[in-house]
PDB file of C-alpha atoms and ligand atoms in Angstrom:
ATOM      1  CA  MET A   1      10.708 -40.004 -44.164  1.00 59.00           C
ATOM      2  CA  LYS A   2      11.495 -36.892 -46.274  1.00 86.00           C
ATOM      3  CA  GLN A   3      14.699 -35.345 -45.495  1.00 97.00           C
ATOM      4  CA  SER A   4      14.741 -31.879 -43.842  1.00 98.00           C
ATOM      5  CA  ALA A   5      16.360 -28.891 -45.025  1.00 98.00           C
ATOM      6  CA  VAL A   6      18.234 -25.888 -42.860  1.00 99.00           C
ATOM      7  CA  VAL A   7      18.139 -22.434 -44.036  1.00 99.00           C
ATOM      8  CA  THR A   8      20.435 -20.225 -41.963  1.00 99.00           C
ATOM      9  CA  GLY A   9      19.722 -16.689 -42.074  1.00 98.00           C
ATOM     10  CA  GLY A  10      16.311 -17.725 -43.100  1.00 98.00           C
ATOM     11  CA  ALA A  11      14.311 -15.251 -40.947  1.00 98.00           C
ATOM     12  CA  SER A  12      14.952 -12.294 -43.666  1.00 98.00           C
ATOM     13  CA  GLY A  13      15.597 -11.612 -47.313  1.00 98.00           C
ATOM     14  CA  ILE A  14      17.000 -14.128 -49.547  1.00 98.00           C
ATOM     15  CA  GLY A  15      16.797 -16.888 -46.641  1.00 98.00           C
ATOM     16  CA  LEU A  16      13.359 -16.138 -46.015  1.00 98.00           C
ATOM     17  CA  ALA A  17      12.426 -16.320 -49.742  1.00 98.00           C
ATOM     18  CA  VAL A  18      14.394 -19.645 -49.636  1.00 98.00           C
ATOM     19  CA  ALA A  19      12.249 -21.111 -46.909  1.00 98.00           C
ATOM     20  CA  GLU A  20       9.150 -20.325 -48.383  1.00 98.00           C
ATOM     21  CA  ARG A  21      10.065 -21.784 -51.827  1.00 98.00           C
ATOM     22  CA  LEU A  22      11.576 -25.141 -50.078  1.00 98.00           C
ATOM     23  CA  LEU A  23       8.248 -25.428 -48.332  1.00 97.00           C
ATOM     24  CA  ASP A  24       6.345 -25.040 -51.528  1.00 97.00           C
ATOM     25  CA  ASP A  25       8.740 -27.653 -53.115  1.00 97.00           C
ATOM     26  CA  GLY A  26       7.710 -29.950 -50.260  1.00 96.00           C
ATOM     27  CA  TRP A  27      10.895 -29.791 -47.907  1.00 97.00           C
ATOM     28  CA  PRO A  28      10.307 -29.915 -44.161  1.00 98.00           C
ATOM     29  CA  VAL A  29      12.192 -26.829 -43.303  1.00 98.00           C
ATOM     30  CA  ALA A  30      14.213 -25.495 -40.502  1.00 98.00           C
ATOM     31  CA  VAL A  31      14.696 -21.726 -40.218  1.00 98.00           C
ATOM     32  CA  LEU A  32      17.718 -20.647 -38.195  1.00 98.00           C
ATOM     33  CA  ASP A  33      18.307 -16.902 -37.587  1.00 98.00           C
ATOM     34  CA  ALA A  34      20.046 -15.053 -34.667  1.00 98.00           C
ATOM     35  CA  ASP A  35      17.573 -12.230 -34.809  1.00 98.00           C
ATOM     36  CA  LEU A  36      14.664 -13.171 -32.525  1.00 98.00           C
ATOM     37  CA  GLU A  37      12.208 -10.356 -34.038  1.00 98.00           C
ATOM     38  CA  ALA A  38      12.726 -11.435 -37.564  1.00 98.00           C
ATOM     39  CA  LEU A  39      12.313 -14.968 -36.621  1.00 98.00           C
ATOM     40  CA  ALA A  40       8.898 -14.205 -34.848  1.00 98.00           C
ATOM     41  CA  ARG A  41       7.894 -12.522 -37.939  1.00 98.00           C
ATOM     42  CA  ALA A  42       8.869 -15.288 -40.256  1.00 98.00           C
ATOM     43  CA  GLU A  43       7.269 -17.910 -37.804  1.00 97.00           C
ATOM     44  CA  GLU A  44       3.891 -15.815 -38.204  1.00 97.00           C
ATOM     45  CA  ALA A  45       4.032 -15.569 -42.162  1.00 96.00           C
ATOM     46  CA  LEU A  46       4.896 -19.329 -42.649  1.00 95.00           C
ATOM     47  CA  SER A  47       2.677 -20.348 -39.921  1.00 84.00           C
ATOM     48  CA  GLY A  48       0.975 -23.560 -40.565  1.00 82.00           C
ATOM     49  CA  GLU A  49       3.465 -24.746 -42.836  1.00 80.00           C
ATOM     50  CA  ASN A  50       5.770 -27.799 -42.251  1.00 95.00           C
ATOM     51  CA  ALA A  51       8.590 -25.548 -40.765  1.00 98.00           C
ATOM     52  CA  ILE A  52      10.340 -24.836 -37.375  1.00 98.00           C
ATOM     53  CA  PHE A  53      12.032 -21.738 -36.279  1.00 98.00           C
ATOM     54  CA  LEU A  54      15.116 -21.893 -34.210  1.00 98.00           C
ATOM     55  CA  ALA A  55      17.265 -19.173 -32.712  1.00 98.00           C
ATOM     56  CA  ALA A  56      20.976 -19.656 -33.235  1.00 98.00           C
ATOM     57  CA  ASP A  57      24.144 -17.913 -33.902  1.00 98.00           C
ATOM     58  CA  VAL A  58      26.042 -19.527 -36.514  1.00 99.00           C
ATOM     59  CA  THR A  59      29.492 -18.533 -35.395  1.00 99.00           C
ATOM     60  CA  ASP A  60      28.627 -20.448 -32.140  1.00 98.00           C
ATOM     61  CA  GLU A  61      29.399 -24.164 -32.471  1.00 98.00           C
ATOM     62  CA  ASP A  62      27.514 -25.274 -29.381  1.00 98.00           C
ATOM     63  CA  ASP A  63      24.422 -23.174 -30.444  1.00 98.00           C
ATOM     64  CA  VAL A  64      24.725 -24.733 -34.139  1.00 98.00           C
ATOM     65  CA  ALA A  65      24.986 -28.386 -32.706  1.00 98.00           C
ATOM     66  CA  GLU A  66      22.093 -27.962 -30.163  1.00 98.00           C
ATOM     67  CA  SER A  67      19.633 -26.560 -33.132  1.00 98.00           C
ATOM     68  CA  PHE A  68      20.925 -29.366 -35.672  1.00 98.00           C
ATOM     69  CA  ASP A  69      19.899 -31.879 -33.225  1.00 98.00           C
ATOM     70  CA  GLU A  70      16.690 -30.145 -32.674  1.00 98.00           C
ATOM     71  CA  VAL A  71      16.098 -30.455 -36.444  1.00 98.00           C
ATOM     72  CA  VAL A  72      16.840 -33.949 -36.754  1.00 98.00           C
ATOM     73  CA  ASP A  73      14.438 -34.892 -33.798  1.00 98.00           C
ATOM     74  CA  ARG A  74      11.472 -32.853 -35.157  1.00 97.00           C
ATOM     75  CA  LEU A  75      12.077 -32.998 -38.838  1.00 97.00           C
ATOM     76  CA  GLY A  76      14.361 -35.888 -39.487  1.00 97.00           C
ATOM     77  CA  LEU A  77      17.893 -36.359 -41.179  1.00 98.00           C
ATOM     78  CA  ILE A  78      19.220 -33.318 -43.080  1.00 98.00           C
ATOM     79  CA  GLY A  79      19.168 -33.660 -46.913  1.00 98.00           C
ATOM     80  CA  GLY A  80      19.588 -29.874 -47.727  1.00 98.00           C
ATOM     81  CA  LEU A  81      21.293 -27.087 -45.923  1.00 99.00           C
ATOM     82  CA  VAL A  82      21.518 -23.433 -47.417  1.00 99.00           C
ATOM     83  CA  ASN A  83      23.733 -20.959 -45.688  1.00 99.00           C
ATOM     84  CA  SER A  84      22.406 -17.604 -46.065  1.00 98.00           C
ATOM     85  CA  ALA A  85      23.270 -16.093 -42.793  1.00 98.00           C
ATOM     86  CA  GLY A  86      25.531 -13.176 -43.222  1.00 98.00           C
ATOM     87  CA  ILE A  87      26.554  -9.745 -42.690  1.00 98.00           C
ATOM     88  CA  ALA A  88      27.761  -6.757 -45.192  1.00 96.00           C
ATOM     89  CA  CYS A  89      30.142  -4.253 -44.669  1.00 93.00           C
ATOM     90  CA  ASN A  90      30.926  -1.363 -46.850  1.00 95.00           C
ATOM     91  CA  LEU A  91      33.975   0.250 -45.914  1.00 97.00           C
ATOM     92  CA  SER A  92      37.246   1.177 -47.297  1.00 98.00           C
ATOM     93  CA  ALA A  93      40.327  -0.932 -46.589  1.00 98.00           C
ATOM     94  CA  GLU A  94      41.423   2.282 -44.817  1.00 98.00           C
ATOM     95  CA  GLU A  95      38.410   2.496 -42.471  1.00 98.00           C
ATOM     96  CA  THR A  96      38.238  -1.307 -42.114  1.00 98.00           C
ATOM     97  CA  SER A  97      39.449  -2.550 -38.446  1.00 98.00           C
ATOM     98  CA  ALA A  98      40.969  -5.799 -38.068  1.00 98.00           C
ATOM     99  CA  GLU A  99      38.207  -6.124 -35.445  1.00 98.00           C
ATOM    100  CA  ARG A 100      35.681  -5.707 -38.289  1.00 98.00           C
ATOM    101  CA  PHE A 101      37.252  -7.688 -40.658  1.00 98.00           C
ATOM    102  CA  ARG A 102      37.557 -10.659 -38.264  1.00 98.00           C
ATOM    103  CA  GLU A 103      33.547 -10.081 -37.482  1.00 98.00           C
ATOM    104  CA  VAL A 104      32.837 -10.248 -41.129  1.00 98.00           C
ATOM    105  CA  LEU A 105      34.806 -13.277 -41.996  1.00 98.00           C
ATOM    106  CA  ASP A 106      33.586 -14.985 -38.713  1.00 98.00           C
ATOM    107  CA  VAL A 107      29.834 -14.679 -39.701  1.00 99.00           C
ATOM    108  CA  ASN A 108      30.172 -15.082 -43.416  1.00 98.00           C
ATOM    109  CA  LEU A 109      32.860 -17.745 -43.837  1.00 99.00           C
ATOM    110  CA  VAL A 110      33.687 -19.649 -40.743  1.00 99.00           C
ATOM    111  CA  GLY A 111      29.897 -19.399 -39.778  1.00 99.00           C
ATOM    112  CA  SER A 112      29.019 -21.421 -43.182  1.00 99.00           C
ATOM    113  CA  PHE A 113      31.647 -24.177 -42.281  1.00 99.00           C
ATOM    114  CA  ILE A 114      30.332 -24.487 -38.486  1.00 99.00           C
ATOM    115  CA  THR A 115      26.970 -25.118 -40.019  1.00 99.00           C
ATOM    116  CA  ALA A 116      28.293 -27.236 -43.422  1.00 99.00           C
ATOM    117  CA  LYS A 117      30.082 -29.598 -40.568  1.00 98.00           C
ATOM    118  CA  ALA A 118      26.899 -29.728 -38.415  1.00 99.00           C
ATOM    119  CA  GLY A 119      24.841 -30.734 -41.694  1.00 98.00           C
ATOM    120  CA  LEU A 120      27.238 -33.388 -42.785  1.00 98.00           C
ATOM    121  CA  GLU A 121      27.355 -34.975 -39.172  1.00 98.00           C
ATOM    122  CA  ARG A 122      23.365 -35.298 -39.257  1.00 98.00           C
ATOM    123  CA  MET A 123      22.816 -35.980 -43.152  1.00 98.00           C
ATOM    124  CA  GLY A 124      20.588 -38.384 -44.413  1.00 98.00           C
ATOM    125  CA  ALA A 125      21.118 -40.518 -47.607  1.00 98.00           C
ATOM    126  CA  SER A 126      22.500 -37.553 -49.414  1.00 98.00           C
ATOM    127  CA  LEU A 127      23.032 -33.999 -48.715  1.00 98.00           C
ATOM    128  CA  SER A 128      22.945 -30.939 -50.944  1.00 98.00           C
ATOM    129  CA  ILE A 129      24.630 -27.696 -49.308  1.00 99.00           C
ATOM    130  CA  VAL A 130      24.168 -24.351 -51.223  1.00 99.00           C
ATOM    131  CA  ASN A 131      26.356 -21.264 -49.800  1.00 99.00           C
ATOM    132  CA  LEU A 132      25.676 -18.041 -50.519  1.00 98.00           C
ATOM    133  CA  THR A 133      28.846 -16.019 -52.111  1.00 98.00           C
ATOM    134  CA  SER A 134      28.441 -12.844 -54.029  1.00 98.00           C
ATOM    135  CA  VAL A 135      29.907 -11.086 -57.254  1.00 98.00           C
ATOM    136  CA  SER A 136      31.918  -9.172 -54.303  1.00 98.00           C
ATOM    137  CA  GLY A 137      33.579 -12.315 -53.753  1.00 98.00           C
ATOM    138  CA  LEU A 138      34.472 -12.665 -57.508  1.00 98.00           C
ATOM    139  CA  ARG A 139      35.108  -8.974 -58.542  1.00 98.00           C
ATOM    140  CA  ALA A 140      36.959  -6.473 -56.649  1.00 98.00           C
ATOM    141  CA  ASN A 141      34.341  -3.835 -55.618  1.00 96.00           C
ATOM    142  CA  ARG A 142      35.087  -0.773 -54.058  1.00 96.00           C
ATOM    143  CA  GLY A 143      34.165  -0.811 -50.061  1.00 96.00           C
ATOM    144  CA  ARG A 144      34.460  -4.776 -49.902  1.00 97.00           C
ATOM    145  CA  VAL A 145      37.716  -5.696 -48.528  1.00 98.00           C
ATOM    146  CA  ALA A 146      36.138  -7.814 -45.671  1.00 98.00           C
ATOM    147  CA  TYR A 147      33.231  -8.736 -47.362  1.00 98.00           C
ATOM    148  CA  GLY A 148      34.611  -9.677 -50.606  1.00 98.00           C
ATOM    149  CA  ALA A 149      37.558 -11.649 -48.921  1.00 98.00           C
ATOM    150  CA  SER A 150      34.869 -13.437 -46.949  1.00 98.00           C
ATOM    151  CA  LYS A 151      32.604 -14.182 -49.810  1.00 98.00           C
ATOM    152  CA  ALA A 152      35.725 -15.112 -51.921  1.00 99.00           C
ATOM    153  CA  GLY A 153      36.584 -17.661 -49.133  1.00 99.00           C
ATOM    154  CA  VAL A 154      33.141 -19.061 -49.113  1.00 99.00           C
ATOM    155  CA  LYS A 155      33.399 -20.000 -52.740  1.00 99.00           C
ATOM    156  CA  LEU A 156      37.091 -21.657 -52.427  1.00 99.00           C
ATOM    157  CA  MET A 157      35.646 -23.746 -49.046  1.00 99.00           C
ATOM    158  CA  THR A 158      32.762 -24.797 -51.326  1.00 99.00           C
ATOM    159  CA  GLU A 159      34.995 -26.159 -53.816  1.00 99.00           C
ATOM    160  CA  VAL A 160      37.181 -28.027 -51.231  1.00 99.00           C
ATOM    161  CA  LEU A 161      34.033 -29.401 -49.794  1.00 99.00           C
ATOM    162  CA  ALA A 162      32.728 -30.529 -53.082  1.00 98.00           C
ATOM    163  CA  LEU A 163      36.076 -32.220 -53.533  1.00 98.00           C
ATOM    164  CA  GLU A 164      36.584 -33.958 -50.395  1.00 98.00           C
ATOM    165  CA  PHE A 165      32.873 -34.954 -49.883  1.00 98.00           C
ATOM    166  CA  GLY A 166      31.715 -35.678 -53.562  1.00 98.00           C
ATOM    167  CA  ASN A 167      32.167 -39.590 -53.352  1.00 98.00           C
ATOM    168  CA  ARG A 168      29.947 -39.539 -50.106  1.00 98.00           C
ATOM    169  CA  ALA A 169      26.437 -38.466 -51.778  1.00 98.00           C
ATOM    170  CA  VAL A 170      27.401 -35.054 -50.831  1.00 98.00           C
ATOM    171  CA  ARG A 171      27.139 -32.028 -53.495  1.00 99.00           C
ATOM    172  CA  VAL A 172      28.248 -28.461 -52.189  1.00 99.00           C
ATOM    173  CA  ASN A 173      27.717 -25.432 -54.670  1.00 99.00           C
ATOM    174  CA  CYS A 174      27.366 -21.579 -54.338  1.00 98.00           C
ATOM    175  CA  VAL A 175      25.032 -19.081 -55.725  1.00 98.00           C
ATOM    176  CA  ALA A 176      26.465 -15.667 -56.392  1.00 99.00           C
ATOM    177  CA  PRO A 177      24.092 -12.932 -56.189  1.00 98.00           C
ATOM    178  CA  GLY A 178      24.357  -9.569 -57.775  1.00 98.00           C
ATOM    179  CA  ALA A 179      22.260  -6.806 -56.208  1.00 97.00           C
ATOM    180  CA  ILE A 180      19.334  -8.214 -54.722  1.00 98.00           C
ATOM    181  CA  GLN A 181      16.212  -6.270 -53.289  1.00 97.00           C
ATOM    182  CA  THR A 182      16.582  -7.270 -49.422  1.00 96.00           C
ATOM    183  CA  PRO A 183      16.583  -5.508 -46.164  1.00 93.00           C
ATOM    184  CA  MET A 184      20.344  -5.902 -46.294  1.00 92.00           C
ATOM    185  CA  ILE A 185      20.643  -3.999 -49.317  1.00 92.00           C
ATOM    186  CA  THR A 186      17.986  -1.579 -48.220  1.00 91.00           C
ATOM    187  CA  ARG A 187      20.250  -0.591 -45.606  1.00 91.00           C
ATOM    188  CA  LEU A 188      23.740  -0.724 -47.450  1.00 90.00           C
ATOM    189  CA  HIS A 189      22.818   1.052 -50.914  1.00 92.00           C
ATOM    190  CA  THR A 190      22.548   4.758 -50.794  1.00 93.00           C
ATOM    191  CA  PRO A 191      20.703   6.242 -53.990  1.00 94.00           C
ATOM    192  CA  GLU A 192      24.208   6.707 -55.465  1.00 94.00           C
ATOM    193  CA  ALA A 193      25.267   3.239 -55.088  1.00 92.00           C
ATOM    194  CA  ARG A 194      22.027   2.133 -56.632  1.00 94.00           C
ATOM    195  CA  ARG A 195      22.778   4.552 -59.731  1.00 95.00           C
ATOM    196  CA  GLN A 196      26.154   3.070 -59.872  1.00 93.00           C
ATOM    197  CA  TRP A 197      24.893  -0.817 -59.708  1.00 94.00           C
ATOM    198  CA  LEU A 198      22.144  -0.107 -62.324  1.00 94.00           C
ATOM    199  CA  GLY A 199      24.520   1.245 -64.713  1.00 95.00           C
ATOM    200  CA  ARG A 200      26.867  -1.990 -64.383  1.00 96.00           C
ATOM    201  CA  VAL A 201      23.818  -4.457 -64.842  1.00 97.00           C
ATOM    202  CA  PRO A 202      22.635  -5.407 -68.327  1.00 97.00           C
ATOM    203  CA  GLN A 203      19.072  -6.370 -67.159  1.00 97.00           C
ATOM    204  CA  ALA A 204      18.879  -2.643 -65.664  1.00 96.00           C
ATOM    205  CA  ARG A 205      17.221  -3.718 -62.486  1.00 97.00           C
ATOM    206  CA  TYR A 206      17.676  -5.335 -58.918  1.00 98.00           C
ATOM    207  CA  GLY A 207      16.966  -8.865 -58.587  1.00 98.00           C
ATOM    208  CA  GLU A 208      14.307 -10.282 -56.304  1.00 98.00           C
ATOM    209  CA  PRO A 209      14.922 -12.619 -53.328  1.00 98.00           C
ATOM    210  CA  GLU A 210      12.521 -15.066 -55.310  1.00 98.00           C
ATOM    211  CA  GLU A 211      15.058 -15.124 -58.416  1.00 98.00           C
ATOM    212  CA  VAL A 212      18.050 -16.302 -56.022  1.00 99.00           C
ATOM    213  CA  ALA A 213      15.506 -18.634 -54.207  1.00 99.00           C
ATOM    214  CA  ALA A 214      14.540 -20.496 -57.369  1.00 99.00           C
ATOM    215  CA  ALA A 215      18.493 -20.929 -58.263  1.00 99.00           C
ATOM    216  CA  ILE A 216      18.927 -22.370 -54.676  1.00 99.00           C
ATOM    217  CA  ALA A 217      16.175 -24.618 -54.826  1.00 98.00           C
ATOM    218  CA  PHE A 218      17.073 -26.102 -58.252  1.00 98.00           C
ATOM    219  CA  LEU A 219      20.732 -26.741 -56.955  1.00 98.00           C
ATOM    220  CA  LEU A 220      19.142 -28.480 -53.828  1.00 98.00           C
ATOM    221  CA  SER A 221      17.206 -30.730 -55.835  1.00 97.00           C
ATOM    222  CA  PRO A 222      17.645 -34.016 -57.779  1.00 96.00           C
ATOM    223  CA  GLU A 223      17.670 -31.903 -60.971  1.00 98.00           C
ATOM    224  CA  ALA A 224      21.054 -30.805 -60.150  1.00 98.00           C
ATOM    225  CA  SER A 225      22.252 -34.369 -59.367  1.00 98.00           C
ATOM    226  CA  TYR A 226      25.522 -33.993 -61.300  1.00 98.00           C
ATOM    227  CA  ILE A 227      26.260 -30.105 -60.180  1.00 98.00           C
ATOM    228  CA  ASN A 228      29.091 -30.096 -57.631  1.00 98.00           C
ATOM    229  CA  GLY A 229      31.654 -27.433 -56.710  1.00 98.00           C
ATOM    230  CA  HIS A 230      29.881 -24.830 -59.259  1.00 98.00           C
ATOM    231  CA  THR A 231      28.908 -21.282 -58.441  1.00 98.00           C
ATOM    232  CA  LEU A 232      26.148 -20.168 -60.345  1.00 98.00           C
ATOM    233  CA  ALA A 233      25.643 -16.210 -60.636  1.00 98.00           C
ATOM    234  CA  VAL A 234      22.263 -14.798 -60.135  1.00 98.00           C
ATOM    235  CA  ASP A 235      23.312 -11.006 -60.920  1.00 98.00           C
ATOM    236  CA  GLY A 236      21.292  -9.738 -64.109  1.00 98.00           C
ATOM    237  CA  GLY A 237      24.710 -10.223 -66.273  1.00 98.00           C
ATOM    238  CA  PHE A 238      26.638  -8.118 -63.825  1.00 98.00           C
ATOM    239  CA  LEU A 239      29.735 -10.666 -64.188  1.00 98.00           C
ATOM    240  CA  ALA A 240      29.361 -10.853 -68.105  1.00 98.00           C
ATOM    241  CA  ALA A 241      29.263  -7.270 -68.934  1.00 97.00           C
ATOM    242  CA  GLY A 242      31.938  -5.106 -70.196  1.00 94.00           C
ATOM    243  CA  LEU A 243      31.138  -1.857 -71.967  1.00 92.00           C
ATOM    244  CA  ILE A 244      27.243  -1.129 -71.262  1.00 90.00           C
ATOM    245  CA  GLU A 245      26.585   2.484 -72.358  1.00 86.00           C
ATOM    246  CA  GLU A 246      25.613   2.905 -76.030  1.00 82.00           C
ATOM    247  CA  GLY A 247      28.060   5.330 -77.336  1.00 73.00           C
TER     248      GLY A 247
HETATM  249  N1  NAD B 301      21.161  -8.833 -51.010  1.00 92.20           N
HETATM  250  C1  NAD B 301      22.004  -9.018 -51.926  1.00 92.20           C
HETATM  251  O1  NAD B 301      22.271  -8.212 -52.825  1.00 92.20           O
HETATM  252  C2  NAD B 301      23.260  -9.878 -51.703  1.00 92.20           C
HETATM  253  C3  NAD B 301      24.145 -10.189 -52.607  1.00 92.20           C
HETATM  254  C4  NAD B 301      25.044 -11.103 -52.788  1.00 92.20           C
HETATM  255  C5  NAD B 301      25.108 -12.023 -51.569  1.00 92.20           C
HETATM  256  N2  NAD B 301      24.240 -11.955 -50.352  1.00 92.20           N
HETATM  257  C6  NAD B 301      24.123 -12.899 -49.423  1.00 92.20           C
HETATM  258  O2  NAD B 301      22.917 -13.333 -49.326  1.00 92.20           O
HETATM  259  C7  NAD B 301      22.918 -13.682 -47.899  1.00 92.20           C
HETATM  260  C8  NAD B 301      21.477 -13.272 -47.502  1.00 92.20           C
HETATM  261  O3  NAD B 301      21.488 -11.852 -47.682  1.00 92.20           O
HETATM  262  P1  NAD B 301      20.208 -10.778 -47.352  1.00 92.20           P
HETATM  263  O4  NAD B 301      20.248  -9.712 -48.146  1.00 92.20           O
HETATM  264  O5  NAD B 301      18.972 -11.717 -47.377  1.00 92.20           O
HETATM  265  O6  NAD B 301      20.397 -10.384 -46.081  1.00 92.20           O
HETATM  266  P2  NAD B 301      19.333 -10.020 -45.026  1.00 92.20           P
HETATM  267  O7  NAD B 301      20.403  -9.100 -43.805  1.00 92.20           O
HETATM  268  O8  NAD B 301      18.083  -9.757 -45.296  1.00 92.20           O
HETATM  269  O9  NAD B 301      19.505 -11.467 -44.068  1.00 92.20           O
HETATM  270  C9  NAD B 301      20.548 -12.100 -43.342  1.00 92.20           C
HETATM  271  C10 NAD B 301      20.092 -12.750 -42.153  1.00 92.20           C
HETATM  272  O10 NAD B 301      21.231 -13.596 -41.847  1.00 92.20           O
HETATM  273  C11 NAD B 301      20.941 -13.260 -40.270  1.00 92.20           C
HETATM  274  N3  NAD B 301      22.297 -13.711 -39.601  1.00 92.20           N
HETATM  275  C12 NAD B 301      23.095 -12.591 -39.428  1.00 92.20           C
HETATM  276  N4  NAD B 301      24.476 -13.186 -38.537  1.00 92.20           N
HETATM  277  C13 NAD B 301      23.774 -14.275 -38.428  1.00 92.20           C
HETATM  278  C14 NAD B 301      24.338 -15.068 -37.552  1.00 92.20           C
HETATM  279  N5  NAD B 301      25.545 -14.810 -36.733  1.00 92.20           N
HETATM  280  N6  NAD B 301      23.992 -16.094 -37.235  1.00 92.20           N
HETATM  281  C15 NAD B 301      22.631 -16.443 -37.778  1.00 92.20           C
HETATM  282  N7  NAD B 301      21.985 -15.548 -38.519  1.00 92.20           N
HETATM  283  C16 NAD B 301      22.745 -14.650 -38.857  1.00 92.20           C
HETATM  284  C17 NAD B 301      20.398 -12.130 -39.958  1.00 92.20           C
HETATM  285  O11 NAD B 301      19.618 -12.179 -38.706  1.00 92.20           O
HETATM  286  C18 NAD B 301      19.341 -11.781 -41.137  1.00 92.20           C
HETATM  287  O12 NAD B 301      18.022 -12.456 -40.846  1.00 92.20           O
HETATM  288  C19 NAD B 301      24.083 -13.009 -47.184  1.00 92.20           C
HETATM  289  O13 NAD B 301      24.799 -14.539 -47.073  1.00 92.20           O
HETATM  290  C20 NAD B 301      24.438 -12.076 -48.119  1.00 92.20           C
HETATM  291  O14 NAD B 301      25.750 -11.943 -47.788  1.00 92.20           O
HETATM  292  C21 NAD B 301      23.269 -10.858 -50.575  1.00 92.20           C
END
């Protein structure tokens, strides 16, 4: 039996594009999300495919355990896990409360840890995990004190998991998207923020969720069989860039 893939945050944006791509690649896919309306829309969009749709909050260990058990019952042992569930926060350090900081860490970092453990406990012959970090976890971007710290944590957590499970047929990698056109970014980026981002991206455009999904599908696949603990930027050159404007 083919191993299943779980996509958290799979009802929107990058996660939804990943679910579509993995279905095209032949994976049985479990779409997990906390947003019931988005989940219903995803189910409608992907109906007839080899996919199941489960409501779960990644910060709730019982919820996650129950849904991962259901994935194994309905689709088989887990061979792929993509942690795309996340929340964004664009506030200066002065405006960021400790409560908000904890909330962002809880979803983006602890949530990815909880699902990684749940996947490891229910893995098939092999498991590839791809976590979503961000260019804001690798560079200091204004307003990203909580979000950036959570994503820097995701990168390091990925590396420790890659190390501790590397000899057990498990690979753990990250993708670090730049600005990708998703509902999250539509909510977060004002016209001024868009102008600033575009001025820093050599490819001079936002990325599409499908472009991130392609990188994730590669990292999940046997094509990436010796790639472990790596962070792959999908950012149009944002991290590489220095002076951009001609002058
Ligand atoms: N869009 C970008 O430009 C960008 C850039 C870098 C990194 N990322 C990361 O990529 C991932 C996906 O982002 P997106 O732009 O597709 O966002 P999105 O808001 O479109 O999708 C995120 C999904 O996660 C779900 N979610 C949030 N909290 C959850 C929880 N506690 N439990 C379960 N599901 C939960 C939401 O309901 C939503 O469906 C996030 O981790 C984000 O930080 C996005």
